[in-house]
Amino acid sequence: MNREQMTKMVKALGPEVARELVDAASRSAPGRMGTNRATHEGSVYASVANFGAFTKSVIALGRRTGAAELLDVAKRFGNADVQKAVQLSKFDSAGVLVPIQQSGELVEFLRPEAALLKLGVRAQPFKGELHMGAQTGTSVFKWVGEGETVPRSAPKYGKLVLKAHKGMVLTDVSNDLLRTPGVGDAGVGEDLRATVADGLDDAGFNGDGTGAAPKGLFMQLDPAQVFASTGTTADAYLADIDKAVELPLVAHVRMASAAWVLHPTRATALMQLKDSGLFIFRNEMLDKGTIRGFPFVMTTRVPVTRVTFCADWRQFIYGIDENLILSEHDTRAEHDETTIRAIVKGDFKLRQPKAFSSITY
């Protein structure tokens, strides 16, 4: 069928509607023509009957342009061959009405779930690979007497390299579930968001850099900033908490977005500490949401054996190579299921490792 024939078929809809329908189908149907300019078998363009069934389905839907509704309506028009031609899995068929869905910006999409983002880490967009300059040493000041010489010194520099690591979630979902009011796409999307957020948190804290995985916080800590606890008594906890705050400060790290991150079990242990019958941290933690005056975030994605402090969480670089992409694929039609795929690409780097300290238990 040529453009003029299709336009005549739907002219009863009115010129504007006909033009919009034909233009939308033409733009959204890549590959419908073969190399010899012939339409593919089964395409809605292959015959007047096929395009007629496709058009009737669209008209019958009205404003309801969901994938499931389109299939249900299409079954009411034409013979078996025509019904078979209207397939969601083909872009040159009914697939023109089912665009790939893409979420909003990654940080906004995951902010309610991801502990790292609650801590105020720095989000850094990049593509493929990003090199960032970093100062690793300073020049030295020295007093000198008359006739004495001062040793030469100069600041030292290095670089951080962020490389894209790809993470995926692939799940098959029953179309019956997707059609269920109140669950459907919203329920599946919520589950994927939580899954991706949890996976990113796990990698951001615990990633070991093996295989395709990135390195996380605990693999990049400066060994001099990590120390074993002196005990679990009230005095020991107080001394260790004070030392964790002190270490970044004596390393000349400017305090900005300071905060703690710890496992809920460790937070419970802190709240239960007493001295002379009085709780040490409990009231501050419950009333102000702070430990020693600094806010804290609880997550099961950090080990229960660690309490970690950072003088400025913006020194943690949360590299975003590719925003979260959600797409639907009708690859399991025989099971009446839809495959949902989520992809994200990113990396994690500590800009100033001495900004962090960690107590191990």
Tab-separated table of C-alpha atoms in Angstrom:
chain	number	residue	atom	x	y	z
A	1	MET	CA	0.000	0.000	0.000
A	2	ASN	CA	1.181	3.496	-0.737
A	3	ARG	CA	0.594	6.604	1.318
A	4	GLU	CA	-2.290	7.814	-0.860
A	5	GLN	CA	-4.177	4.519	-0.541
A	6	MET	CA	-3.843	4.527	3.230
A	7	THR	CA	-5.004	8.132	3.442
A	8	LYS	CA	-8.115	7.356	1.424
A	9	MET	CA	-8.912	4.408	3.675
A	10	VAL	CA	-9.139	6.533	6.773
A	11	LYS	CA	-10.407	9.786	5.252
A	12	ALA	CA	-13.710	9.296	7.031
A	13	LEU	CA	-11.902	10.105	10.219
A	14	GLY	CA	-11.221	13.607	8.980
A	15	PRO	CA	-8.076	15.004	7.306
A	16	GLU	CA	-6.225	15.901	10.491
A	17	VAL	CA	-6.838	12.537	12.176
A	18	ALA	CA	-5.975	10.606	9.020
A	19	ARG	CA	-2.739	12.532	8.525
A	20	GLU	CA	-1.729	12.082	12.151
A	21	LEU	CA	-2.401	8.327	12.074
A	22	VAL	CA	-0.506	7.702	8.853
A	23	ASP	CA	2.428	9.933	9.841
A	24	ALA	CA	2.704	8.262	13.259
A	25	ALA	CA	2.661	4.787	11.723
A	26	SER	CA	5.255	5.783	9.117
A	27	ARG	CA	7.612	7.324	11.636
A	28	SER	CA	7.285	4.497	14.137
A	29	ALA	CA	7.682	1.544	11.803
A	30	PRO	CA	11.389	1.279	10.922
A	31	GLY	CA	12.233	-1.654	8.715
A	32	ARG	CA	8.734	-2.276	7.404
A	33	MET	CA	10.153	-2.216	3.848
A	34	GLY	CA	12.626	-4.787	2.606
A	35	THR	CA	15.659	-3.956	0.487
A	36	ASN	CA	13.473	-4.368	-2.597
A	37	ARG	CA	10.986	-1.839	-1.134
A	38	ALA	CA	8.440	-4.604	-0.592
A	39	THR	CA	6.538	-4.748	2.676
A	40	HIS	CA	7.338	-7.571	5.085
A	41	GLU	CA	4.838	-10.396	5.326
A	42	GLY	CA	2.469	-9.836	8.229
A	43	SER	CA	2.982	-6.079	8.286
A	44	VAL	CA	-0.047	-3.858	8.748
A	45	TYR	CA	1.032	-2.297	5.443
A	46	ALA	CA	1.012	-5.588	3.538
A	47	SER	CA	-2.622	-5.334	2.485
A	48	VAL	CA	-5.715	-3.172	2.693
A	49	ALA	CA	-7.310	-5.741	5.017
A	50	ASN	CA	-4.372	-5.697	7.412
A	51	PHE	CA	-4.204	-1.932	7.630
A	52	GLY	CA	-7.983	-1.776	7.936
A	53	ALA	CA	-7.947	-4.094	10.957
A	54	PHE	CA	-5.128	-2.076	12.476
A	55	THR	CA	-7.027	1.196	11.942
A	56	LYS	CA	-10.280	-0.201	13.370
A	57	SER	CA	-8.398	-1.334	16.464
A	58	VAL	CA	-6.937	2.120	17.015
A	59	ILE	CA	-10.323	3.791	16.511
A	60	ALA	CA	-12.075	1.356	18.866
A	61	LEU	CA	-9.513	2.051	21.560
A	62	GLY	CA	-10.196	5.765	21.582
A	63	ARG	CA	-8.041	7.220	24.356
A	64	ARG	CA	-7.141	3.800	25.799
A	65	THR	CA	-3.861	3.112	23.999
A	66	GLY	CA	-2.366	0.551	26.367
A	67	ALA	CA	-0.699	-2.591	25.021
A	68	ALA	CA	-3.184	-5.024	26.554
A	69	GLU	CA	-6.223	-3.056	25.353
A	70	LEU	CA	-4.866	-2.923	21.808
A	71	LEU	CA	-4.524	-6.696	21.653
A	72	ASP	CA	-7.993	-7.286	23.048
A	73	VAL	CA	-9.609	-4.924	20.556
A	74	ALA	CA	-7.582	-6.201	17.595
A	75	LYS	CA	-8.968	-9.712	18.126
A	76	ARG	CA	-12.461	-8.452	17.286
A	77	PHE	CA	-11.582	-7.378	13.753
A	78	GLY	CA	-10.726	-9.375	10.643
A	79	ASN	CA	-9.941	-13.027	10.120
A	80	ALA	CA	-7.271	-15.105	11.806
A	81	ASP	CA	-4.544	-13.944	9.434
A	82	VAL	CA	-5.388	-10.301	10.057
A	83	GLN	CA	-5.467	-10.826	13.827
A	84	LYS	CA	-2.071	-12.490	13.680
A	85	ALA	CA	-0.653	-9.535	11.753
A	86	VAL	CA	-1.347	-7.160	14.636
A	87	GLN	CA	1.556	-8.015	16.941
A	88	LEU	CA	3.068	-5.938	19.717
A	89	SER	CA	6.471	-7.547	19.297
A	90	LYS	CA	6.911	-6.060	15.801
A	91	PHE	CA	7.553	-2.367	15.390
A	92	ASP	CA	6.083	-2.449	11.888
A	93	SER	CA	2.820	-3.801	13.329
A	94	ALA	CA	0.973	-2.839	16.503
A	95	GLY	CA	4.356	-2.205	18.108
A	96	VAL	CA	4.171	1.343	16.772
A	97	LEU	CA	1.791	2.057	19.642
A	98	VAL	CA	4.044	0.623	22.329
A	99	PRO	CA	7.126	2.856	22.645
A	100	ILE	CA	10.061	1.849	24.838
A	101	GLN	CA	9.672	3.558	28.182
A	102	GLN	CA	12.508	5.434	29.844
A	103	SER	CA	12.500	6.685	33.395
A	104	GLY	CA	13.514	10.106	34.589
A	105	GLU	CA	16.991	11.039	35.792
A	106	LEU	CA	18.608	8.304	37.860
A	107	VAL	CA	19.213	10.245	41.066
A	108	GLU	CA	15.634	11.517	41.239
A	109	PHE	CA	14.224	8.069	40.441
A	110	LEU	CA	16.172	6.332	43.200
A	111	ARG	CA	16.472	9.055	45.830
A	112	PRO	CA	13.778	7.681	48.183
A	113	GLU	CA	15.483	4.280	48.258
A	114	ALA	CA	19.264	4.656	47.957
A	115	ALA	CA	21.198	5.162	51.217
A	116	LEU	CA	24.194	6.579	49.350
A	117	LEU	CA	22.082	9.363	47.921
A	118	LYS	CA	20.603	10.140	51.331
A	119	LEU	CA	24.162	10.720	52.540
A	120	GLY	CA	24.643	13.492	49.972
A	121	VAL	CA	27.243	11.917	47.701
A	122	ARG	CA	28.212	13.837	44.589
A	123	ALA	CA	26.493	12.694	41.386
A	124	GLN	CA	28.822	13.020	38.396
A	125	PRO	CA	27.473	12.421	34.862
A	126	PHE	CA	29.982	10.968	32.385
A	127	LYS	CA	30.166	8.836	29.264
A	128	GLY	CA	32.314	5.744	28.919
A	129	GLU	CA	35.331	6.947	30.910
A	130	LEU	CA	36.084	10.107	32.862
A	131	HIS	CA	39.460	11.279	34.199
A	132	MET	CA	39.433	13.716	37.116
A	133	GLY	CA	42.508	15.453	38.502
A	134	ALA	CA	43.218	15.022	42.214
A	135	GLN	CA	45.871	16.530	44.494
A	136	THR	CA	47.764	13.825	46.379
A	137	GLY	CA	50.398	15.917	48.172
A	138	THR	CA	51.220	19.484	49.178
A	139	SER	CA	54.236	21.761	49.155
A	140	VAL	CA	56.086	22.137	52.489
A	141	PHE	CA	56.493	25.311	54.561
A	142	LYS	CA	59.688	25.720	56.634
A	143	TRP	CA	61.360	28.483	58.639
A	144	VAL	CA	64.974	29.149	57.685
A	145	GLY	CA	67.771	31.070	59.311
A	146	GLU	CA	70.197	33.434	57.644
A	147	GLY	CA	72.312	31.641	55.058
A	148	GLU	CA	70.271	28.438	55.312
A	149	THR	CA	68.569	26.835	52.355
A	150	VAL	CA	65.045	25.502	52.200
A	151	PRO	CA	64.386	22.168	50.516
A	152	ARG	CA	62.367	22.351	47.340
A	153	SER	CA	58.822	21.067	47.473
A	154	ALA	CA	55.798	21.089	45.237
A	155	PRO	CA	52.240	19.816	45.301
A	156	LYS	CA	51.674	16.362	43.857
A	157	TYR	CA	48.818	15.371	41.628
A	158	GLY	CA	47.167	12.208	40.418
A	159	LYS	CA	43.875	11.376	38.801
A	160	LEU	CA	40.686	9.476	39.383
A	161	VAL	CA	39.305	7.369	36.566
A	162	LEU	CA	35.623	6.497	36.358
A	163	LYS	CA	34.659	3.706	33.985
A	164	ALA	CA	31.148	2.606	33.104
A	165	HIS	CA	30.006	-0.624	34.775
A	166	LYS	CA	26.671	-1.999	33.575
A	167	GLY	CA	24.075	-3.504	35.899
A	168	MET	CA	20.846	-5.154	34.764
A	169	VAL	CA	17.581	-6.570	36.067
A	170	LEU	CA	15.582	-8.897	33.816
A	171	THR	CA	12.214	-10.252	34.889
A	172	ASP	CA	9.242	-11.962	33.252
A	173	VAL	CA	5.904	-10.584	34.430
A	174	SER	CA	2.454	-12.044	33.862
A	175	ASN	CA	0.325	-9.841	31.651
A	176	ASP	CA	-2.572	-10.594	33.972
A	177	LEU	CA	-0.612	-8.894	36.737
A	178	LEU	CA	0.242	-5.937	34.513
A	179	ARG	CA	-3.466	-5.482	33.759
A	180	THR	CA	-4.468	-5.589	37.429
A	181	PRO	CA	-5.716	-2.177	38.635
A	182	GLY	CA	-3.612	-0.760	41.445
A	183	VAL	CA	-0.719	-3.130	40.737
A	184	GLY	CA	0.160	-3.390	37.060
A	185	ASP	CA	2.992	-1.238	35.770
A	186	ALA	CA	3.167	0.787	39.002
A	187	GLY	CA	3.772	-2.285	41.157
A	188	VAL	CA	6.397	-3.711	38.823
A	189	GLY	CA	8.097	-0.323	38.515
A	190	GLU	CA	8.253	0.071	42.291
A	191	ASP	CA	9.825	-3.367	42.664
A	192	LEU	CA	12.430	-2.628	39.975
A	193	ARG	CA	13.259	0.723	41.551
A	194	ALA	CA	13.847	-0.908	44.925
A	195	THR	CA	15.901	-3.708	43.362
A	196	VAL	CA	18.138	-1.349	41.392
A	197	ALA	CA	18.574	0.993	44.366
A	198	ASP	CA	19.552	-1.937	46.571
A	199	GLY	CA	22.012	-3.235	43.971
A	200	LEU	CA	23.648	0.167	43.572
A	201	ASP	CA	23.918	0.635	47.342
A	202	ASP	CA	25.490	-2.802	47.694
A	203	ALA	CA	28.061	-2.060	44.987
A	204	GLY	CA	28.678	1.480	46.253
A	205	PHE	CA	29.559	0.204	49.719
A	206	ASN	CA	30.824	-3.351	49.195
A	207	GLY	CA	31.806	-3.718	45.522
A	208	ASP	CA	35.089	-5.631	45.262
A	209	GLY	CA	35.987	-4.737	41.672
A	210	THR	CA	36.082	-8.340	40.477
A	211	GLY	CA	34.651	-9.197	37.091
A	212	ALA	CA	32.292	-6.495	35.843
A	213	ALA	CA	31.593	-5.095	39.322
A	214	PRO	CA	32.921	-1.662	40.414
A	215	LYS	CA	34.895	-1.017	43.595
A	216	GLY	CA	32.895	0.363	46.483
A	217	LEU	CA	33.646	2.491	49.530
A	218	PHE	CA	35.221	-0.154	51.747
A	219	MET	CA	37.681	-1.248	49.033
A	220	GLN	CA	38.873	2.345	48.598
A	221	LEU	CA	39.276	3.469	52.220
A	222	ASP	CA	42.693	4.706	53.280
A	223	PRO	CA	44.069	1.982	55.624
A	224	ALA	CA	45.256	4.678	58.030
A	225	GLN	CA	41.627	5.790	58.457
A	226	VAL	CA	40.353	2.356	59.522
A	227	PHE	CA	40.815	1.132	63.100
A	228	ALA	CA	39.551	-1.653	65.354
A	229	SER	CA	37.175	-0.810	68.185
A	230	THR	CA	38.560	-0.736	71.692
A	231	GLY	CA	35.524	-2.544	73.103
A	232	THR	CA	31.774	-2.409	73.577
A	233	THR	CA	31.601	-0.605	76.902
A	234	ALA	CA	30.201	2.897	77.112
A	235	ASP	CA	33.677	4.415	77.494
A	236	ALA	CA	35.013	2.375	74.566
A	237	TYR	CA	32.164	3.425	72.277
A	238	LEU	CA	32.604	7.078	73.206
A	239	ALA	CA	36.355	6.981	72.591
A	240	ASP	CA	35.940	5.237	69.229
A	241	ILE	CA	33.223	7.626	68.042
A	242	ASP	CA	35.420	10.596	68.970
A	243	LYS	CA	38.405	9.099	67.131
A	244	ALA	CA	36.335	8.454	63.995
A	245	VAL	CA	35.404	12.143	63.875
A	246	GLU	CA	38.946	13.254	64.659
A	247	LEU	CA	40.761	11.296	61.925
A	248	PRO	CA	39.394	13.231	58.897
A	249	LEU	CA	39.886	16.543	60.706
A	250	VAL	CA	43.567	15.947	61.522
A	251	ALA	CA	44.006	14.937	57.858
A	252	HIS	CA	42.970	18.536	57.023
A	253	VAL	CA	39.704	17.552	55.357
A	254	ARG	CA	37.235	20.425	55.445
A	255	MET	CA	33.986	19.435	57.113
A	256	ALA	CA	30.891	19.965	54.965
A	257	SER	CA	28.279	17.237	54.440
A	258	ALA	CA	29.351	15.160	57.431
A	259	ALA	CA	27.337	12.063	58.378
A	260	TRP	CA	27.513	8.522	59.708
A	261	VAL	CA	26.378	5.338	58.008
A	262	LEU	CA	25.775	2.165	60.027
A	263	HIS	CA	23.794	-1.064	60.147
A	264	PRO	CA	20.474	-0.932	62.083
A	265	THR	CA	21.796	-3.557	64.524
A	266	ARG	CA	24.789	-1.376	65.353
A	267	ALA	CA	22.493	1.633	65.781
A	268	THR	CA	20.429	-0.380	68.274
A	269	ALA	CA	23.600	-1.218	70.209
A	270	LEU	CA	24.431	2.491	70.445
A	271	MET	CA	20.945	3.388	71.656
A	272	GLN	CA	21.135	0.762	74.409
A	273	LEU	CA	24.394	2.090	75.872
A	274	LYS	CA	24.081	3.434	79.414
A	275	ASP	CA	26.409	5.207	81.815
A	276	SER	CA	25.326	5.360	85.486
A	277	GLY	CA	21.861	4.291	84.388
A	278	LEU	CA	21.508	7.035	81.784
A	279	PHE	CA	21.380	6.449	78.020
A	280	ILE	CA	24.366	7.949	76.223
A	281	PHE	CA	23.212	8.199	72.587
A	282	ARG	CA	19.544	7.181	72.707
A	283	ASN	CA	17.896	10.556	73.231
A	284	GLU	CA	20.089	12.310	70.683
A	285	MET	CA	19.526	9.584	68.075
A	286	LEU	CA	15.743	9.466	68.534
A	287	ASP	CA	15.078	13.171	69.054
A	288	LYS	CA	17.601	14.745	66.676
A	289	GLY	CA	18.585	11.907	64.350
A	290	THR	CA	22.276	12.532	65.081
A	291	ILE	CA	25.298	10.854	66.667
A	292	ARG	CA	27.722	13.288	68.316
A	293	GLY	CA	25.923	16.087	66.505
A	294	PHE	CA	26.174	14.570	63.006
A	295	PRO	CA	23.246	12.940	61.155
A	296	PHE	CA	23.279	9.205	60.493
A	297	VAL	CA	21.790	6.904	57.854
A	298	MET	CA	20.947	3.271	58.564
A	299	THR	CA	21.155	0.590	55.879
A	300	THR	CA	21.575	-3.168	55.849
A	301	ARG	CA	23.944	-2.745	52.907
A	302	VAL	CA	26.832	-1.901	55.246
A	303	PRO	CA	28.294	-4.653	57.458
A	304	VAL	CA	27.072	-4.826	61.050
A	305	THR	CA	30.780	-4.906	61.960
A	306	ARG	CA	31.395	-1.310	60.798
A	307	VAL	CA	30.514	2.231	61.806
A	308	THR	CA	31.657	4.683	59.132
A	309	PHE	CA	31.996	8.458	59.310
A	310	CYS	CA	32.736	10.984	56.591
A	311	ALA	CA	33.549	14.646	57.068
A	312	ASP	CA	32.197	15.444	53.584
A	313	TRP	CA	30.188	12.868	51.620
A	314	ARG	CA	30.591	14.998	48.509
A	315	GLN	CA	34.070	13.469	48.340
A	316	PHE	CA	32.302	10.263	47.267
A	317	ILE	CA	31.818	10.409	43.481
A	318	TYR	CA	28.691	8.610	42.274
A	319	GLY	CA	29.399	8.382	38.539
A	320	ILE	CA	26.376	8.097	36.240
A	321	ASP	CA	27.177	6.958	32.725
A	322	GLU	CA	23.622	6.006	31.781
A	323	ASN	CA	20.381	6.865	33.526
A	324	LEU	CA	18.078	4.062	34.519
A	325	ILE	CA	16.326	2.679	31.435
A	326	LEU	CA	13.196	0.554	31.680
A	327	SER	CA	11.937	-1.280	28.619
A	328	GLU	CA	9.207	-3.812	27.892
A	329	HIS	CA	9.681	-6.721	25.505
A	330	ASP	CA	6.927	-9.065	24.360
A	331	THR	CA	9.264	-12.066	24.015
A	332	ARG	CA	7.144	-14.571	25.941
A	333	ALA	CA	3.811	-14.176	24.200
A	334	GLU	CA	3.148	-17.927	24.354
A	335	HIS	CA	3.103	-17.606	28.156
A	336	ASP	CA	1.135	-14.331	28.106
A	337	GLU	CA	4.101	-12.673	29.816
A	338	THR	CA	6.102	-9.515	29.222
A	339	THR	CA	9.839	-9.298	29.854
A	340	ILE	CA	10.844	-6.146	31.747
A	341	ARG	CA	14.469	-5.009	31.520
A	342	ALA	CA	16.210	-2.388	33.657
A	343	ILE	CA	19.721	-1.177	32.792
A	344	VAL	CA	21.972	1.268	34.600
A	345	LYS	CA	25.646	2.176	34.123
A	346	GLY	CA	27.880	3.855	36.664
A	347	ASP	CA	30.984	3.807	38.859
A	348	PHE	CA	32.108	4.912	42.335
A	349	LYS	CA	35.271	6.749	43.405
A	350	LEU	CA	36.561	8.444	46.564
A	351	ARG	CA	37.899	11.870	45.662
A	352	GLN	CA	39.579	12.293	49.068
A	353	PRO	CA	39.943	8.910	50.835
A	354	LYS	CA	41.091	10.643	54.045
A	355	ALA	CA	37.665	12.263	54.351
A	356	PHE	CA	36.396	8.869	55.561
A	357	SER	CA	37.017	6.885	58.733
A	358	SER	CA	35.678	3.528	59.804
A	359	ILE	CA	35.487	1.599	63.069
A	360	THR	CA	35.529	-2.201	62.797
A	361	TYR	CA	33.995	-4.479	65.432
